Amino acid sequence: MRHIRSYDPYPLLNAEAVSEAARLINSAQRPLALVGQGVELGEAHHELLAFLEKAHIPAACTMMGLSALPSAHPLNMGMLGMHGNYAPNLKEQECDVLIAIGMRFSERVTGRVDKYACKAKVIHLDIDRSEIDKNVKTDVAVVADCKVSLPAITKQLEEKRHDEWIESFTPLFDEENKKVIQPAIHPVSGALLMGEVVHAVSQAVQGDAVMVNDVGQNQMFSCRYFKYNRQRSIVTSGGLGTMGFGLPAAIGSVFGAPHRTVCLFTGDGGIQMSIQELGTIMEQRIPIKVILLNNNYLGNVRQWQELFWNKRYSFTRMLNPDYSAICKGYGIHYDVLTDRKDLDARYARC
């Protein structure tokens, strides 16, 4: 194979780095693992569970790594980052050992890197050497496929319990649940909310579907409120912000996982970027569940204009086409849902 500068697909595991990583984890009182898409790509799901469970380490996932760990696993503390969960984002600042596994320390996770995880020793497991020290200074770097590095470290770990540390997440969970999550997924009045729609679909498929999303608020809400029982269950463009990604990605997901339900969450802005792919769905008779979260805005852009630009709104209001007429032309079933009393019954058909 031709040599590619800075890239080695089969890096050799450094035994000293493995031992030093294990030593730090064994001495930790407040360890926290950050799980990224590298676990998914390396098919290291079982190795991850063995690692976390042996040392009783709580873990949080990046957006790209959300299905690397079952949503209901007791060591899963939720999603990291700007749009993630309250508890893991705060606990990153309190942990004494931070173990990053197959993730790149995106600015959406770290915020200001000079203020990030200041109390922690940082262990970074990654197959790509160029990711080490790129954004966050690492104390121990284990450069290898995590399917190789995780069991090597696990072998040297002591069986431990961190009950008090893990229980300290609970008040933060409770606060977010009361103030944010329940109002988002079980509102009692007003228009339908994205969170409650995502939650209803997730309940209908019982966490067993492949979740695909586009870009914008549909992406953030579907990542926050969709749940996973199985690995390799999220397809998203992540930080690339690729509007129009959703529809063709969902088509590819059906061909990649033909025996699984594929649910696409998209917005009225994103779907129009690649709406011609409805023709592919028609031609190939592809069984995608498309949930169009239509609010007549480029919602994420408008939200940022509201929060950071003193409500100087610019080009975010959308005049939408008649989606029912478009779908009728392609021979695709289309339904409109606006009343929450119909929500559970309608999505039970998923």
Coordinates of C-alpha atoms in Angstrom, one line a residue:
M1 CA 0.0 0.0 0.0
R2 CA 1.3 3.5 -0.9
H3 CA 2.4 5.5 2.2
I4 CA 0.1 8.3 3.0
R5 CA 1.7 11.1 5.1
S6 CA 0.4 11.2 8.7
Y7 CA -1.9 8.2 8.2
D8 CA -1.2 4.7 9.4
P9 CA -4.2 2.4 9.2
Y10 CA -2.5 -0.3 11.4
P11 CA -0.5 1.5 14.1
L12 CA 1.3 -0.8 16.5
L13 CA 0.1 -0.7 20.1
N14 CA 2.6 0.8 22.5
A15 CA 2.7 -1.4 25.6
E16 CA 4.1 1.4 27.8
A17 CA 1.2 3.7 26.9
V18 CA -1.3 0.9 27.7
S19 CA 0.3 0.4 31.1
E20 CA 0.3 4.1 31.9
A21 CA -3.3 4.5 30.8
A22 CA -4.3 1.5 33.0
R23 CA -2.4 3.0 36.0
L24 CA -4.1 6.3 35.7
I25 CA -7.6 4.7 35.5
N26 CA -6.9 2.4 38.4
S27 CA -5.9 5.4 40.6
A28 CA -8.9 7.5 39.5
Q29 CA -11.7 8.5 41.9
R30 CA -13.8 10.3 39.3
P31 CA -13.2 8.7 35.9
L32 CA -15.3 9.6 32.8
A33 CA -15.2 8.0 29.4
L34 CA -16.0 10.0 26.2
V35 CA -17.2 7.6 23.5
G36 CA -17.0 8.6 19.8
Q37 CA -17.7 7.2 16.4
G38 CA -14.3 5.4 16.4
V39 CA -15.9 2.7 18.6
E40 CA -18.6 2.2 15.9
L41 CA -16.2 2.2 13.0
G42 CA -13.9 -0.2 14.8
E43 CA -16.7 -2.5 15.8
A44 CA -15.4 -2.3 19.4
H45 CA -18.8 -2.3 21.1
H46 CA -18.2 -5.4 23.2
E47 CA -14.7 -4.3 24.0
L48 CA -16.1 -0.9 25.2
L49 CA -18.7 -2.6 27.5
A50 CA -16.1 -4.9 29.0
F51 CA -13.8 -1.9 29.7
L52 CA -16.5 0.3 31.2
E53 CA -18.1 -2.5 33.3
K54 CA -14.8 -3.8 34.8
A55 CA -13.7 -0.5 36.1
H56 CA -17.3 0.9 36.6
I57 CA -16.7 4.0 34.5
P58 CA -19.5 6.3 33.5
A59 CA -19.5 7.3 29.9
A60 CA -21.0 9.9 27.6
C61 CA -21.2 9.8 23.8
T62 CA -20.5 12.3 21.1
M63 CA -23.2 12.9 18.5
M64 CA -21.5 10.6 16.0
G65 CA -21.1 7.9 18.7
L66 CA -24.5 7.8 20.2
S67 CA -25.4 4.2 19.4
A68 CA -22.0 2.9 20.4
L69 CA -23.5 2.3 23.8
P70 CA -27.1 1.2 24.5
S71 CA -29.1 4.3 25.6
A72 CA -30.5 2.5 28.6
H73 CA -27.2 1.1 29.9
P74 CA -26.7 2.2 33.5
L75 CA -23.2 3.6 32.7
N76 CA -24.5 5.7 29.8
M77 CA -24.7 9.3 31.0
G78 CA -26.0 10.8 27.7
M79 CA -24.8 13.0 24.9
L80 CA -21.9 15.4 25.1
G81 CA -21.6 18.9 23.6
M82 CA -23.4 22.1 23.0
H83 CA -26.8 20.4 22.4
G84 CA -26.1 17.5 24.7
N85 CA -27.1 16.6 28.3
Y86 CA -26.5 18.7 31.3
A87 CA -24.8 16.1 33.6
P88 CA -22.0 14.9 31.4
N89 CA -21.1 18.4 30.3
L90 CA -20.7 19.5 33.8
K91 CA -19.0 16.4 35.0
E92 CA -16.3 16.8 32.4
Q93 CA -15.2 19.7 34.5
E94 CA -15.1 17.6 37.7
C95 CA -13.6 14.3 36.6
D96 CA -10.0 13.5 37.6
V97 CA -9.3 11.1 34.6
L98 CA -10.9 11.7 31.2
I99 CA -10.7 8.8 28.8
A100 CA -11.5 9.8 25.2
I101 CA -12.2 6.8 22.9
G102 CA -12.3 7.3 19.2
M103 CA -13.4 11.0 19.3
R104 CA -11.7 14.2 18.2
F105 CA -12.5 16.7 20.9
S106 CA -14.6 18.8 18.6
E107 CA -15.2 22.4 19.7
R108 CA -18.9 21.5 20.1
V109 CA -17.8 19.2 22.9
T110 CA -15.1 21.2 24.5
G111 CA -16.1 24.8 24.2
R112 CA -13.1 26.9 25.2
V113 CA -10.2 24.4 25.3
D114 CA -8.3 26.5 27.8
K115 CA -11.1 26.0 30.3
Y116 CA -11.9 22.4 29.4
A117 CA -11.4 19.5 31.9
C118 CA -8.8 21.4 33.8
K119 CA -8.9 19.0 36.8
A120 CA -8.4 15.9 34.7
K121 CA -5.6 13.7 33.4
V122 CA -6.5 13.0 29.8
I123 CA -6.1 9.6 28.1
H124 CA -6.8 9.6 24.4
L125 CA -7.4 6.4 22.4
D126 CA -7.4 7.0 18.7
I127 CA -6.3 5.2 15.5
D128 CA -5.2 8.5 13.9
R129 CA -2.0 9.9 15.4
S130 CA -2.8 13.4 14.0
E131 CA -5.8 13.7 16.4
I132 CA -3.5 13.5 19.4
D133 CA -2.9 16.9 21.1
K134 CA -4.7 18.6 18.1
N135 CA -7.3 20.3 20.3
V136 CA -6.8 19.0 23.9
K137 CA -3.4 18.3 25.5
T138 CA -3.1 14.6 26.2
D139 CA -1.3 13.0 29.2
V140 CA -1.3 9.5 27.8
A141 CA -1.9 8.7 24.1
V142 CA -2.7 5.2 23.0
V143 CA -2.6 5.2 19.2
A144 CA -4.2 2.1 17.8
D145 CA -7.5 0.6 16.7
C146 CA -9.7 0.8 19.8
K147 CA -10.8 -2.8 19.2
V148 CA -7.1 -3.6 20.0
S149 CA -6.4 -0.9 22.6
L150 CA -9.5 -1.3 24.8
P151 CA -9.0 -5.0 25.7
A152 CA -5.3 -4.4 26.2
I153 CA -6.1 -1.7 28.8
T154 CA -9.0 -3.7 30.3
K155 CA -6.7 -6.6 31.0
Q156 CA -4.7 -4.4 33.3
L157 CA -7.6 -2.7 35.0
E158 CA -8.7 -3.5 38.6
E159 CA -12.3 -4.3 39.2
K160 CA -13.7 -1.2 41.0
R161 CA -16.9 0.6 41.9
H162 CA -17.5 4.3 41.6
D163 CA -21.0 4.4 43.0
E164 CA -20.7 7.8 44.8
W165 CA -19.3 9.4 41.7
I166 CA -22.0 8.0 39.4
E167 CA -24.7 8.9 41.9
S168 CA -23.5 12.5 41.8
F169 CA -24.9 12.7 38.2
T170 CA -28.5 12.0 39.4
P171 CA -29.4 15.5 40.7
L172 CA -28.3 16.9 37.4
F173 CA -30.3 14.4 35.4
D174 CA -33.3 15.2 37.6
E175 CA -33.0 18.9 37.0
E176 CA -32.6 18.6 33.3
N177 CA -35.5 16.1 33.1
K178 CA -37.8 18.5 35.0
K179 CA -36.9 21.7 33.3
V180 CA -36.0 20.6 29.8
I181 CA -36.8 17.0 28.8
Q182 CA -40.3 16.5 30.1
P183 CA -41.5 19.9 28.7
A184 CA -40.0 18.9 25.3
I185 CA -41.4 15.4 25.0
H186 CA -44.6 15.7 27.0
P187 CA -45.9 19.2 26.6
V188 CA -49.5 19.8 27.7
S189 CA -50.4 22.6 25.3
G190 CA -49.4 24.6 22.3
A191 CA -48.2 23.4 18.9
L192 CA -46.5 20.0 18.4
L193 CA -42.9 20.1 19.4
M194 CA -40.0 18.4 17.7
G195 CA -39.0 16.6 20.8
E196 CA -42.3 15.0 21.4
V197 CA -42.5 13.8 17.8
V198 CA -39.0 12.3 18.0
H199 CA -39.8 10.7 21.3
A200 CA -43.1 9.2 19.9
V201 CA -41.3 7.7 16.9
S202 CA -38.5 6.3 19.1
Q203 CA -41.1 4.7 21.3
A204 CA -42.9 3.2 18.3
V205 CA -39.8 1.5 16.9
Q206 CA -38.6 0.5 20.4
G207 CA -35.1 1.8 20.0
D208 CA -34.4 -0.8 17.2
A209 CA -34.4 1.4 14.1
V210 CA -31.6 3.2 12.2
M211 CA -32.0 6.9 12.8
V212 CA -30.9 9.2 10.0
N213 CA -31.1 13.0 10.2
D214 CA -30.5 16.0 8.1
V215 CA -29.0 19.2 9.5
G216 CA -30.6 21.9 11.8
Q217 CA -33.0 21.6 14.7
N218 CA -34.2 18.3 13.3
Q219 CA -30.7 16.9 13.8
M220 CA -30.3 18.2 17.4
F221 CA -33.7 17.1 18.6
S222 CA -33.5 13.7 17.0
C223 CA -30.1 13.1 18.5
R224 CA -31.3 14.2 21.9
Y225 CA -34.5 12.2 22.1
F226 CA -34.1 9.1 19.9
K227 CA -33.0 6.0 21.8
Y228 CA -30.9 3.0 20.7
N229 CA -30.7 -0.6 21.6
R230 CA -28.4 -1.7 18.8
Q231 CA -25.0 -0.6 17.5
R232 CA -24.5 1.2 14.2
S233 CA -27.9 2.9 14.5
I234 CA -27.2 6.5 13.8
V235 CA -26.3 8.1 10.4
T236 CA -25.7 11.8 10.6
S237 CA -23.3 14.3 9.0
G238 CA -22.2 15.5 12.4
G239 CA -20.3 18.7 12.4
L240 CA -20.1 19.0 8.6
G241 CA -23.5 20.7 8.6
T242 CA -24.5 19.2 5.3
M243 CA -28.1 20.3 4.6
G244 CA -29.7 17.8 2.2
F245 CA -27.7 14.9 3.6
G246 CA -30.7 13.2 5.1
L247 CA -32.7 11.8 2.2
P248 CA -29.8 10.2 0.2
A249 CA -28.2 9.0 3.5
A250 CA -31.5 7.3 4.4
I251 CA -31.6 5.6 1.0
G252 CA -28.1 4.3 1.5
S253 CA -29.0 3.1 5.0
V254 CA -31.8 1.0 3.7
F255 CA -29.4 -0.7 1.3
G256 CA -26.8 -1.1 4.0
A257 CA -29.3 -2.5 6.6
P258 CA -32.1 -3.9 4.5
H259 CA -33.7 -5.8 7.4
R260 CA -34.0 -2.8 9.7
T261 CA -36.5 0.1 9.9
V262 CA -34.9 3.4 8.8
C263 CA -36.4 6.6 10.2
L264 CA -35.3 9.9 8.7
F265 CA -35.8 13.1 10.5
T266 CA -35.5 16.1 8.2
G267 CA -36.5 19.8 8.1
D268 CA -38.3 21.8 5.4
G269 CA -34.9 23.4 4.5
G270 CA -32.9 20.3 4.3
I271 CA -35.3 18.1 2.4
Q272 CA -35.5 20.7 -0.4
M273 CA -31.8 20.4 -1.0
S274 CA -32.2 16.9 -2.3
I275 CA -35.9 16.4 -2.8
Q276 CA -35.3 14.9 -6.2
E277 CA -34.2 11.8 -4.4
L278 CA -37.9 11.1 -3.9
G279 CA -37.6 9.8 -7.5
T280 CA -35.0 7.3 -6.3
I281 CA -37.3 6.2 -3.5
M282 CA -40.2 5.8 -6.0
E283 CA -38.1 3.9 -8.5
Q284 CA -36.5 1.5 -6.0
R285 CA -39.5 1.3 -3.8
I286 CA -37.4 2.1 -0.7
P287 CA -39.3 1.7 2.6
I288 CA -38.0 4.8 4.4
K289 CA -40.0 6.5 7.2
V290 CA -39.5 10.2 6.5
I291 CA -40.5 12.5 9.4
L292 CA -40.6 16.0 8.0
L293 CA -40.4 18.4 10.9
N294 CA -41.9 21.4 9.1
N295 CA -41.8 24.7 11.0
N296 CA -41.5 27.1 8.0
Y297 CA -38.1 28.3 9.0
L298 CA -34.4 27.5 8.8
G299 CA -34.9 26.9 12.5
N300 CA -31.3 26.5 13.7
V301 CA -30.1 29.6 11.8
R302 CA -33.0 31.5 13.2
Q303 CA -32.3 30.3 16.7
W304 CA -28.7 31.5 16.4
Q305 CA -29.9 34.9 15.0
E306 CA -32.2 35.1 18.0
L307 CA -29.6 34.1 20.6
F308 CA -26.4 35.7 19.3
W309 CA -27.4 38.4 16.8
N310 CA -30.0 40.4 18.7
K311 CA -32.9 39.0 16.7
R312 CA -31.6 40.4 13.5
Y313 CA -33.4 37.8 11.4
S314 CA -32.3 37.3 7.8
F315 CA -33.5 34.9 5.2
T316 CA -34.7 32.2 7.6
R317 CA -38.5 32.4 7.0
M318 CA -39.5 29.7 4.4
L319 CA -42.4 29.6 1.9
N320 CA -42.8 25.9 1.4
P321 CA -44.2 24.0 -1.5
D322 CA -47.2 21.6 -1.2
Y323 CA -45.4 18.5 0.0
S324 CA -48.5 16.4 -0.3
A325 CA -48.7 17.3 -4.0
I326 CA -45.0 16.5 -4.6
C327 CA -45.3 13.1 -2.8
K328 CA -48.5 12.3 -4.8
G329 CA -46.6 12.9 -8.0
Y330 CA -44.0 10.4 -6.9
G331 CA -46.6 7.9 -5.7
I332 CA -45.4 8.2 -2.1
H333 CA -47.8 8.2 0.8
Y334 CA -48.0 11.5 2.7
D335 CA -49.8 12.3 5.9
V336 CA -50.0 15.5 7.9
L337 CA -50.0 15.4 11.7
T338 CA -50.7 18.6 13.7
D339 CA -52.6 17.4 16.7
R340 CA -50.8 15.7 19.6
K341 CA -53.8 13.5 20.5
D342 CA -53.1 11.6 17.2
L343 CA -49.4 11.3 17.8
D344 CA -49.0 7.9 19.4
A345 CA -51.7 6.2 17.2
R346 CA -50.2 7.6 14.0
Y347 CA -46.6 6.6 14.7
A348 CA -47.6 3.1 16.0
R349 CA -47.6 2.2 12.4
C350 CA -43.8 2.7 12.2

